[in-house]
CSV table of C-alpha atoms in Angstrom, one decimal:
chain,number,residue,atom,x,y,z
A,11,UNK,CA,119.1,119.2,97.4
A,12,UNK,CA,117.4,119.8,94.3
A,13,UNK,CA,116.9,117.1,92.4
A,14,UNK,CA,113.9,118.2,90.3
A,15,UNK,CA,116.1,121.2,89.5
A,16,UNK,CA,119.8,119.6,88.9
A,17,UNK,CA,118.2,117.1,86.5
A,18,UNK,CA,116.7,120.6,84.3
A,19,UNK,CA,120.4,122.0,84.6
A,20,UNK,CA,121.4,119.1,83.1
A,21,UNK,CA,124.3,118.2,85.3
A,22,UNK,CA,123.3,114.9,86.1
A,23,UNK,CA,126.2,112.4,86.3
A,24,UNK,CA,126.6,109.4,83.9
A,25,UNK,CA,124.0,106.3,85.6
A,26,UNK,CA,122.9,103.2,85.5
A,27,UNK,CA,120.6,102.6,81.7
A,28,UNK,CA,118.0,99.6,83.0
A,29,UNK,CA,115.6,98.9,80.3
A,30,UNK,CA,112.2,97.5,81.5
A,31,UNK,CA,112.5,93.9,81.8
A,32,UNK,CA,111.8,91.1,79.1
A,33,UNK,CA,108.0,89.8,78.8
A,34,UNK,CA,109.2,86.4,79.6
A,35,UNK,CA,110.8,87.1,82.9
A,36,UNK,CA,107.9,89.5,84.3
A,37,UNK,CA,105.7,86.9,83.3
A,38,UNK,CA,107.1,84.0,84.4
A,39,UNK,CA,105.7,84.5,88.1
A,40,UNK,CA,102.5,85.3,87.2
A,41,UNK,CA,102.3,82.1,85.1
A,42,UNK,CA,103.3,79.9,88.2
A,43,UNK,CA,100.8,81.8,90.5
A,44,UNK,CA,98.1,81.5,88.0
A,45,UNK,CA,99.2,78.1,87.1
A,46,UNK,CA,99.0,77.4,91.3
A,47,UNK,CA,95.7,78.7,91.7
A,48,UNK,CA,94.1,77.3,89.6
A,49,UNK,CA,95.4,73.7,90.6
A,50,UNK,CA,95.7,73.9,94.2
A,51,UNK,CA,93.8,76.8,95.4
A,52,UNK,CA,92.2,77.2,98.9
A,53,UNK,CA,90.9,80.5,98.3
A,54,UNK,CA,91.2,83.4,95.5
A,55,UNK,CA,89.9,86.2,94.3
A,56,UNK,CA,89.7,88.9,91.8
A,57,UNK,CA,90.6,93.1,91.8
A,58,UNK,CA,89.7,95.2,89.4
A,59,UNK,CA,90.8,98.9,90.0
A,60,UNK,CA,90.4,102.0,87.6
A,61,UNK,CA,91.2,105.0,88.1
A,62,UNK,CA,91.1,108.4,86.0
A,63,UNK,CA,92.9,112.0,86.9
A,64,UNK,CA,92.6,115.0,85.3
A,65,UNK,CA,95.4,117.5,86.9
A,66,UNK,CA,97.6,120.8,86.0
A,67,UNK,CA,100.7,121.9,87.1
A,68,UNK,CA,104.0,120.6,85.7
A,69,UNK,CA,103.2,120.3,82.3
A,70,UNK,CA,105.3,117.4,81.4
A,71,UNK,CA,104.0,114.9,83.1
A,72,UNK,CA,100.2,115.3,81.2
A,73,UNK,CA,96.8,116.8,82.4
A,74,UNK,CA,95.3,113.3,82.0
A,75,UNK,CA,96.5,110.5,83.3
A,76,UNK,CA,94.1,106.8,83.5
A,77,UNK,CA,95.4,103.3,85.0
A,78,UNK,CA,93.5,100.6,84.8
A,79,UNK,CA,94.5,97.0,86.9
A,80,UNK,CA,93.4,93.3,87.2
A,81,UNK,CA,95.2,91.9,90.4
A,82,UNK,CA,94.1,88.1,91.3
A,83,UNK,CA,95.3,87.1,94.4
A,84,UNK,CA,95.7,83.6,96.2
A,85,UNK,CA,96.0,82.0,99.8
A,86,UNK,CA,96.3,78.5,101.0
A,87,UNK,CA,97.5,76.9,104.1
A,88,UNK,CA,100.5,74.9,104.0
A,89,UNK,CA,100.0,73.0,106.8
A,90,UNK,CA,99.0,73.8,110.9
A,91,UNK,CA,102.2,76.7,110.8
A,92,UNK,CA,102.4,78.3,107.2
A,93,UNK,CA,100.7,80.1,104.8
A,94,UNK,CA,101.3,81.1,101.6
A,95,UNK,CA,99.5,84.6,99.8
A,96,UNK,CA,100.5,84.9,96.2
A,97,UNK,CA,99.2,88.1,94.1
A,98,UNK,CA,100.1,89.6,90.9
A,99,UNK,CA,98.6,92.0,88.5
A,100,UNK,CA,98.5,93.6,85.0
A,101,UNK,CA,98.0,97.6,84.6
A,102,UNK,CA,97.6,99.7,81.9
A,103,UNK,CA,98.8,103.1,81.9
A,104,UNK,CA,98.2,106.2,79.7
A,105,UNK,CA,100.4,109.0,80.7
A,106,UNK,CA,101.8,111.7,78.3
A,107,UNK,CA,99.3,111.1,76.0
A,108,UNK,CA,100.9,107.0,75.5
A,109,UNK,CA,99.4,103.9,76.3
A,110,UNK,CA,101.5,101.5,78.6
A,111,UNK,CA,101.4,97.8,79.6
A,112,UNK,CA,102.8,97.5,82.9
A,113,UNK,CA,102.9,93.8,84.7
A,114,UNK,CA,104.1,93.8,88.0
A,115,UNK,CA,104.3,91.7,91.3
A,116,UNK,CA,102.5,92.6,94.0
A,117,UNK,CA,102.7,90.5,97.8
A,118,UNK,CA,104.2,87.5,97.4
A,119,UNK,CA,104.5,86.0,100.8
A,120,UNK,CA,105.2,82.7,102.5
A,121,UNK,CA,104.5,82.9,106.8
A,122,UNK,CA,105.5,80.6,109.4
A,123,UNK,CA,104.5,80.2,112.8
A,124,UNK,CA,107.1,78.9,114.5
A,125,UNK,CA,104.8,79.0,118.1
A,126,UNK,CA,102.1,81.3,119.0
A,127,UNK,CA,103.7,84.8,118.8
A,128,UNK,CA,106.7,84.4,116.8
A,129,UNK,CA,106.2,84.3,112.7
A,130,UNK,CA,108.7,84.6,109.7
A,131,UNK,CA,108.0,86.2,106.9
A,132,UNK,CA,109.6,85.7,103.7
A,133,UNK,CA,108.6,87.5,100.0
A,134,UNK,CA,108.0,90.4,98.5
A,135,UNK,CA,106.4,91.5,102.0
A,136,UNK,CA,103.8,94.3,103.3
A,137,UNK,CA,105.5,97.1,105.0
A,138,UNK,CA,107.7,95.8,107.6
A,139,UNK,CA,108.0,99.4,109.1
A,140,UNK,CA,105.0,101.9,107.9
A,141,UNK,CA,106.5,105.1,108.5
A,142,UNK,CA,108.1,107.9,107.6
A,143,UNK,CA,110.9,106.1,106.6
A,144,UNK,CA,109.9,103.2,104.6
A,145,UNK,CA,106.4,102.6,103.4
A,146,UNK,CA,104.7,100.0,100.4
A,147,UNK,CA,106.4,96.3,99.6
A,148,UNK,CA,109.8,95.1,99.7
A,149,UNK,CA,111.4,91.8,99.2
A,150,UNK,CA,113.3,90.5,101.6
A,151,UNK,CA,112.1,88.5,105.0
A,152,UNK,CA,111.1,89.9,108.6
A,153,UNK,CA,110.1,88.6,112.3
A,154,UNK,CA,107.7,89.3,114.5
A,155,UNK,CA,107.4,88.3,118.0
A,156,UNK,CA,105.2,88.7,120.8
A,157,UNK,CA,107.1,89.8,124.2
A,158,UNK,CA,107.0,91.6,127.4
A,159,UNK,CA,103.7,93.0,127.0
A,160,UNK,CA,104.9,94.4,123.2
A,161,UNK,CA,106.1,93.1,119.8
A,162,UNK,CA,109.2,92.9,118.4
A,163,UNK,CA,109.6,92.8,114.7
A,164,UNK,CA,112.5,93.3,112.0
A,165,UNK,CA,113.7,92.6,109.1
A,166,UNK,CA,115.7,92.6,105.8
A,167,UNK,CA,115.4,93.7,102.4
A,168,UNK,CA,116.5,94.7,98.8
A,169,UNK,CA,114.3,97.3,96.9
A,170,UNK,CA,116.7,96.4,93.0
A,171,UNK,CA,113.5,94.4,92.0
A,172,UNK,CA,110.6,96.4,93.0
A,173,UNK,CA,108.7,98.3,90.0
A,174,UNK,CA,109.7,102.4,89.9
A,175,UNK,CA,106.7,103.9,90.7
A,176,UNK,CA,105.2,101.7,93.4
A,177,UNK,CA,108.5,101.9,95.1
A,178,UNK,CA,109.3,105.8,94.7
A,179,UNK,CA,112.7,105.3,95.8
A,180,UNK,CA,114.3,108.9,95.0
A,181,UNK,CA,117.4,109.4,97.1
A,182,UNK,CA,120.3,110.7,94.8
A,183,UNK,CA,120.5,112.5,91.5
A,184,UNK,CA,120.9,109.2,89.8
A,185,UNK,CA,117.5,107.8,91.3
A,186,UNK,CA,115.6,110.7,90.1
A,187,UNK,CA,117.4,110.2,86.7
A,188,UNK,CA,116.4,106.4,86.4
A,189,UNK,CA,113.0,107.2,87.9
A,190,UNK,CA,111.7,109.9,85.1
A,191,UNK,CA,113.4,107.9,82.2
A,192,UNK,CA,110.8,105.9,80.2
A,193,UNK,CA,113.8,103.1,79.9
A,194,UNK,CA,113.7,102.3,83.5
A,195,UNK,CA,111.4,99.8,85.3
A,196,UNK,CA,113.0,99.0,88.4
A,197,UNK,CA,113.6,100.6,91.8
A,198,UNK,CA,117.1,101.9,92.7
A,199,UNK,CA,118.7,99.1,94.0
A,200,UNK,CA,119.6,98.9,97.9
A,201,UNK,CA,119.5,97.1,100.8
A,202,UNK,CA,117.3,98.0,103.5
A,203,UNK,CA,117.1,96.5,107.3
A,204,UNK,CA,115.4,97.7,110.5
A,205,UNK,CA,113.9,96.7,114.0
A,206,UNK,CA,110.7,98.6,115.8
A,207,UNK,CA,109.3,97.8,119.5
A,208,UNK,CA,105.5,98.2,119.5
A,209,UNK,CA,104.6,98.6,123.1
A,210,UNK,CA,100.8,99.0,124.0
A,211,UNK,CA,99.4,99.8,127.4
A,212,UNK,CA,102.6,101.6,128.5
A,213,UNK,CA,102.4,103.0,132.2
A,214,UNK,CA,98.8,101.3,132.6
A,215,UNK,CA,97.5,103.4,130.2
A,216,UNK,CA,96.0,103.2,127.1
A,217,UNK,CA,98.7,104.8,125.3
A,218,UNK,CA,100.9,103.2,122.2
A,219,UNK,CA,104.6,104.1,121.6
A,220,UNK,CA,106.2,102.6,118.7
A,221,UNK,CA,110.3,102.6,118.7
A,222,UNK,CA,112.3,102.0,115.3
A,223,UNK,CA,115.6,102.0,113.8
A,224,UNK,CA,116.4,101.5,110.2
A,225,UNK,CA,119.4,101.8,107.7
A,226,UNK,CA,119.9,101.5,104.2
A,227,UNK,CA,122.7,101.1,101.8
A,228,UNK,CA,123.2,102.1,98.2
A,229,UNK,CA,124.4,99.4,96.0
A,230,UNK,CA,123.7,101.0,93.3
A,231,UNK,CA,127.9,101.3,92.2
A,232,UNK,CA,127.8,105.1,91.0
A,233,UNK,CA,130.7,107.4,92.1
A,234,UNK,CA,128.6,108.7,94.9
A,235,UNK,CA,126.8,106.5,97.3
A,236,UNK,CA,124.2,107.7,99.3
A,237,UNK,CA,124.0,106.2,102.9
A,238,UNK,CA,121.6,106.7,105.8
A,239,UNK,CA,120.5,105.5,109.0
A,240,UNK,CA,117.2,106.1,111.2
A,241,UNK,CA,115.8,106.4,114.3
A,242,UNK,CA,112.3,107.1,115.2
A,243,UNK,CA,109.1,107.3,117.9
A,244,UNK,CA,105.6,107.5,117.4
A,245,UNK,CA,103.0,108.2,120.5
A,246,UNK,CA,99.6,107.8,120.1
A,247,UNK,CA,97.4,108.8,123.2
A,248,UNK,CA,93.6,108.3,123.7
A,249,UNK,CA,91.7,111.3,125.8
A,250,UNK,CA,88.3,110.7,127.1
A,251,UNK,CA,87.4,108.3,123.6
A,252,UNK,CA,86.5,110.7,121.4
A,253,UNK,CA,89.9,112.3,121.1
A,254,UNK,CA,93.6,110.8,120.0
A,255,UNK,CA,96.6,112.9,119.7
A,256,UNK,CA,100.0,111.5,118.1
A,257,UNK,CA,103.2,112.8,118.3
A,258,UNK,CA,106.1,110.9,115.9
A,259,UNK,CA,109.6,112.0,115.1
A,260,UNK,CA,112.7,111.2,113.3
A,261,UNK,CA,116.6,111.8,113.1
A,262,UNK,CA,118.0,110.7,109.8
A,263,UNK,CA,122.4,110.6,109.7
A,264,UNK,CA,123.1,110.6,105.7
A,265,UNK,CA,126.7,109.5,104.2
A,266,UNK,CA,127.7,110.5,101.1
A,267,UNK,CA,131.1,109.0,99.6
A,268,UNK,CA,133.7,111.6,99.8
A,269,UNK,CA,131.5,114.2,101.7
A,270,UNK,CA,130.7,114.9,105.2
A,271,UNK,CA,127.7,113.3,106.6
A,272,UNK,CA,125.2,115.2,107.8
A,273,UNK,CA,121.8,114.8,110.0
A,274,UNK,CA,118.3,115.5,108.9
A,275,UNK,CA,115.1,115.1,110.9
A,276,UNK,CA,111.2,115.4,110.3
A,277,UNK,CA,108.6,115.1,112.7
A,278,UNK,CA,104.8,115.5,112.6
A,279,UNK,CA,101.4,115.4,115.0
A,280,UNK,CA,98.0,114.5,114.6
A,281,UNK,CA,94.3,115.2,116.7
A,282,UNK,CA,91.5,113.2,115.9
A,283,UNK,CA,88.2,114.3,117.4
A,284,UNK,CA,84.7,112.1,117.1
A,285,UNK,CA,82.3,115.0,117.3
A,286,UNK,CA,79.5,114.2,119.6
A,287,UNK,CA,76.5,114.4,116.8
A,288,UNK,CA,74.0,111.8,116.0
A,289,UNK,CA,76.5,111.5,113.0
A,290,UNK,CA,79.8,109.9,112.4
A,291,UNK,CA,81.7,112.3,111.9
A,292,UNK,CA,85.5,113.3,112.6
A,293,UNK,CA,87.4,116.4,112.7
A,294,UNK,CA,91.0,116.0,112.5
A,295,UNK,CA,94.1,118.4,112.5
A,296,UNK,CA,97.5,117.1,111.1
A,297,UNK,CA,101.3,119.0,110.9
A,298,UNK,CA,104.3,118.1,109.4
A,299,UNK,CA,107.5,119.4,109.0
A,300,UNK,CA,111.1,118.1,107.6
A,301,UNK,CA,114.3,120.0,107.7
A,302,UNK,CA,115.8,121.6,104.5
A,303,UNK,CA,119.1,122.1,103.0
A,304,UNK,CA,120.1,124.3,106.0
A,305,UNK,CA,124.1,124.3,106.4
A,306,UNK,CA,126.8,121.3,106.5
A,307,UNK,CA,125.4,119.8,109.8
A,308,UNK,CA,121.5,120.0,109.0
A,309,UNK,CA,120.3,119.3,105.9
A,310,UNK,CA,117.1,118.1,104.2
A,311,UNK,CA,115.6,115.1,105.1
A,312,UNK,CA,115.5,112.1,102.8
A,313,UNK,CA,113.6,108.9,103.3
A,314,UNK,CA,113.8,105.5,101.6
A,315,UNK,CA,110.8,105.0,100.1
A,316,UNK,CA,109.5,109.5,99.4
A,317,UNK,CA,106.1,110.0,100.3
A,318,UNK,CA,104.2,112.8,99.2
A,319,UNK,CA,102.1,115.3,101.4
A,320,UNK,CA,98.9,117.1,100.9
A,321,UNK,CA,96.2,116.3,98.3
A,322,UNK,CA,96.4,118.7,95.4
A,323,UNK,CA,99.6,120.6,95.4
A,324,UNK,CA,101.4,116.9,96.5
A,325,UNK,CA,105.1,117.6,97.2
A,326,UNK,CA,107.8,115.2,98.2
A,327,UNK,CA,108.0,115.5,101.8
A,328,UNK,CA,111.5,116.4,101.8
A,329,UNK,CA,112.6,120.2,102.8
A,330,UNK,CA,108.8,120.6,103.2
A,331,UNK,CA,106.3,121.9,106.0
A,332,UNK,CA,102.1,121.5,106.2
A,333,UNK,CA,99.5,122.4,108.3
A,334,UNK,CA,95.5,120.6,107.6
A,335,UNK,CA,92.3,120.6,109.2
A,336,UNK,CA,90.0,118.0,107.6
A,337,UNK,CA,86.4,117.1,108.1
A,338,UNK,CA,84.7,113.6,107.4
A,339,UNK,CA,81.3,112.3,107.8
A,340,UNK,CA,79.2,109.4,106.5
A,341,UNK,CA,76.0,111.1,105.8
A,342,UNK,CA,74.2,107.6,104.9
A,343,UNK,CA,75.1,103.9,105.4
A,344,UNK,CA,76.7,104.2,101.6
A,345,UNK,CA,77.9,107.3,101.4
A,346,UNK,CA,81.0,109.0,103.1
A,347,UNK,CA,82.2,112.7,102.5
A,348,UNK,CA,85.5,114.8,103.8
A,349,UNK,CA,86.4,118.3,103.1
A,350,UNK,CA,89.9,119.6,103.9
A,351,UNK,CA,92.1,122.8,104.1
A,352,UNK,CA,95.9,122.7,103.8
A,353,UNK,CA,98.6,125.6,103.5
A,354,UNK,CA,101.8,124.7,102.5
A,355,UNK,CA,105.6,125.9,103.3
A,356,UNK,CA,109.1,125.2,102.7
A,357,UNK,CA,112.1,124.6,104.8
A,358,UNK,CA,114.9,126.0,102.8
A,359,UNK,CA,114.7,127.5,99.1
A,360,UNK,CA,116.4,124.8,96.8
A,361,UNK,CA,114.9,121.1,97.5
A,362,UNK,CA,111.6,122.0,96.2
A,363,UNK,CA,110.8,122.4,92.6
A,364,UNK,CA,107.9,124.0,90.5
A,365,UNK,CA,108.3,125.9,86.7
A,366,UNK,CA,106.7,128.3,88.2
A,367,UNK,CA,108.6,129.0,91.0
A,368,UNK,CA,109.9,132.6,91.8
A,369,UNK,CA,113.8,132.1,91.8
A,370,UNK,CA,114.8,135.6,93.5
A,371,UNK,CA,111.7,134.7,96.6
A,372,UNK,CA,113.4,133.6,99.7
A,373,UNK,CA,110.2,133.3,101.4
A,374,UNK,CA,108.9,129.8,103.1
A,375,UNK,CA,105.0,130.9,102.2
A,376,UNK,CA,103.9,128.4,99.1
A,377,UNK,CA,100.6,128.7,99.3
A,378,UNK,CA,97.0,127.0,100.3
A,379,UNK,CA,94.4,124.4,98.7
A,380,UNK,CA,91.0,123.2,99.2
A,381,UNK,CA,89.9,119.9,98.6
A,382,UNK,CA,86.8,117.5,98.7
A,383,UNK,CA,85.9,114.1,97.9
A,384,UNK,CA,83.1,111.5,98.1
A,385,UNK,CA,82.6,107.9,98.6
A,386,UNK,CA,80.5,105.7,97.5
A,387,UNK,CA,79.9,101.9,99.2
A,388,UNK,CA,76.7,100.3,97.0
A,389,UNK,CA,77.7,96.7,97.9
A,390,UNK,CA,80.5,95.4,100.2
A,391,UNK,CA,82.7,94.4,97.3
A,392,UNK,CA,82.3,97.6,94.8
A,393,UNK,CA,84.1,101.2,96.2
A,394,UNK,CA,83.5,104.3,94.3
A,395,UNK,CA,85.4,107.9,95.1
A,396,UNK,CA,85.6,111.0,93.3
A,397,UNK,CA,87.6,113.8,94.4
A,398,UNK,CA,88.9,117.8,93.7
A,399,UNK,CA,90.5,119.9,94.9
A,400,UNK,CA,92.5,123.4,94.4
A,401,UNK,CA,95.8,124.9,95.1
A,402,UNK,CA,96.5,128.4,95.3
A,403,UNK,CA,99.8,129.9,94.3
A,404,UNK,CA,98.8,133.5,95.1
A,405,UNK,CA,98.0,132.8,98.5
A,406,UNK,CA,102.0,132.3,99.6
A,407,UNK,CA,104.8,134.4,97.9
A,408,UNK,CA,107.0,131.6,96.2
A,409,UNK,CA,105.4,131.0,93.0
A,410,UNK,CA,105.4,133.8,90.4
A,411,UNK,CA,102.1,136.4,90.3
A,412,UNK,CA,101.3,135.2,87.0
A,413,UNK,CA,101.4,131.3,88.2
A,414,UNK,CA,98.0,129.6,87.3
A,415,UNK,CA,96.0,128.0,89.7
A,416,UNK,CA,96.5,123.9,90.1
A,417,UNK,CA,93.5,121.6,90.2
A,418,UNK,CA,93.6,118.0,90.6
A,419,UNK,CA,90.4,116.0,89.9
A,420,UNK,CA,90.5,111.9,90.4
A,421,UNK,CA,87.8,109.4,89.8
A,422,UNK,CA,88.2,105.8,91.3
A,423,UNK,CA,86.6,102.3,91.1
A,424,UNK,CA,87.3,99.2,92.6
A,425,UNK,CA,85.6,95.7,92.4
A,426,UNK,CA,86.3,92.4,94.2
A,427,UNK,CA,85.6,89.2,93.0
């Protein structure tokens, strides 16, 4: 599936026209949250982030591209069993050579202890889930509870109020239509729910396997809905201390009104070796791979919230294969450097898009990057990182011989107050 590519055909179908949201209501909950901090606060604090990035590639989107924040954030006890965290911020964009004011809630989240081990959440909430599947803040409430040696934890949510593009909710033509228009601001709108089983020490060992199952539902109220349901395992597995290995799968069964449905599946693994050197210093080794548009049974894999893979190149993880060996050290108290190798490949020859693409190749080979980055700790409360890197189309046989290279160049800063 295509979306990239439908959407230049023009034949998207008629959706949804949401046009970002009226300064009084975006406002309105920062107002209270300042207005409650500032009367009642226990603690609170200050963000500033910037950050600057200088890329090529698909030329629509800009070569520079700069977003500035200010997030203050909140917390106070509400008795011996709740809490309440409140944060908020105000970003400026400049993307396509325009300058954008973006407000936005961030976590927004009220906790209570019923008895040690069991807690309710209820907000715009961290990820419940953290994987393949669903990933960044959704509003809604979840559960955790401490049992048999493990933790249960679940939850339920609706993504209609989340901003676009912290979100990245791209499931269905229509989403991708909504989430490139400048008239959009929120998220596609869906309900999400889900339960995982976190279960540490399993056979006496040190080992961690983590258990989910997750659906979601499109309420979105176009002529095709776009269904799907989850299941999922991760294993992480110390050897000797200085090595991990993870191993982490997932079958996806998609529903589309009026179609078949269809199952999908990724899966990826991960070795982290602590090198034995006076320095700290990590090599690490990491694969993925998600099935592509294959026949009427298997087709590509779709996740709620898409996640990008890689560091320059930076494709939706859909239909989509890596392999990448990365180094890391902190050379000084302050400073911390990583290099890193990757070579991309596709799964099947329509779900991922570039202008530059070859449209006769049938081969899976995209290509290989380089990257580095550096950074910088002078105080506690101040980060700085730069990074670059390099993709080369040349080096698979999808992209055309005349495609440039693509770079990718970033510069961030963050202070705490």
């Amino acid at each position: 599936m295509n979306l990239n590519r439908n959407k230049n055909k023009g034949i998207y179908p008629h959706h949804r026209k949401l046009k970002f949201p009226d300064n009084s209501i975006i406002f309105l909950p920062l107002f209270f949250f300042l207005t409650v901090s500032l009367g009642f606060a226990q603690d609170f604090g200050l963000v500033l982030n910037q950050k600057a990035e200088l890329k090529d590639g698909e030329k629509s989107y800009g070569a520079i591209e700069y977003t500035g924040t200010v997030l203050p954030w909140f917390s106070m006890p509400l008795g011996d069993k709740a809490d309440l965290y409140l944060s908020g911020g105000f970003s400026a964009e400049y993307i396509d050579d325009e300058w954008k004011p973006l407000p936005e809630i961030y976590r927004f989240e009220y906790m209570y202890n019923f008895r040690p081990g069991l807690r309710l959440e209820i907000g715009r909430l961290s990820s419940w889930e953290n994987s393949y599947v669903m990933a960044g803040l959704f509003d809604g409430a979840s559960f955790r509870l401490n049992i048999g040696g493990g933790r249960l934890s679940g939850g339920v949510f609706y993504t209609g109020l989340l901003y676009k593009k912290s979100a990245y909710i791209v499931m269905s033509p229509e989403d991708r239509t909504d989430y490139d228009s400048k008239d959009v601001y929120f998220a596609s709108r869906r309900l999400a729910a889900g339960v995982k089983w976190e279960c540490t020490g399993i056979f006496d060992t040190r080992n961690t396997l983590v258990v989910s199952g997750a659906a979601q539902f499109d309420l979105n109220g176009n002529d095709t809905l776009f269904h799907s349901q989850y299941l999922q395992a991760n294993l992480s597995i110390p050897l000797g201390g200085r090595v991990n290995v993870g191993f982490g799968g997932v079958i996806e069964l998609v529903e589309k009104t009026g179609e078949n449905f269809y199952t999908a599946f990724a899966g990826s693994t991960e070795i982290q070796w602590m090198l034995p050197t006076a320095l700290q210093d990590r090599f690490s080794f990491t694969g993925w791979f998600s099935s592509g548009n294959w026949n009427g049974r298997v087709g590509v894999f779709i996740p709620l919230t898409m996640q990008a893979r890689g560091k320059v190149l930076r494709p939706e993880c859909s239909g989509i294969a890596l392999l990448e060996a990365a180094y890391t050290v902190r050379i000084h108290p302050k400073f911390a450097t990583d290099v890193s190798g990757a070579y991309y490949f596709r799964t099947d020859t329509v779900t991922f898009y570039h202008s530059d693409i070859n449209p006769i190749s049938n081969s899976p080979l995209l290509g290989g990057e380089i990257y580095g980055g550096l950074t910088w700790t002078p105080f506690s409360d101040v980060l700085i990182s730069t990074g670059g890197g390099v993709f080369f189309p040349r080096t698979g046989k999808v992209f055309t011989d005349n495609a440039d290279i693509i770079y990718r160049v970033s510069l961030t800063a963050s202070i705490s107050f």
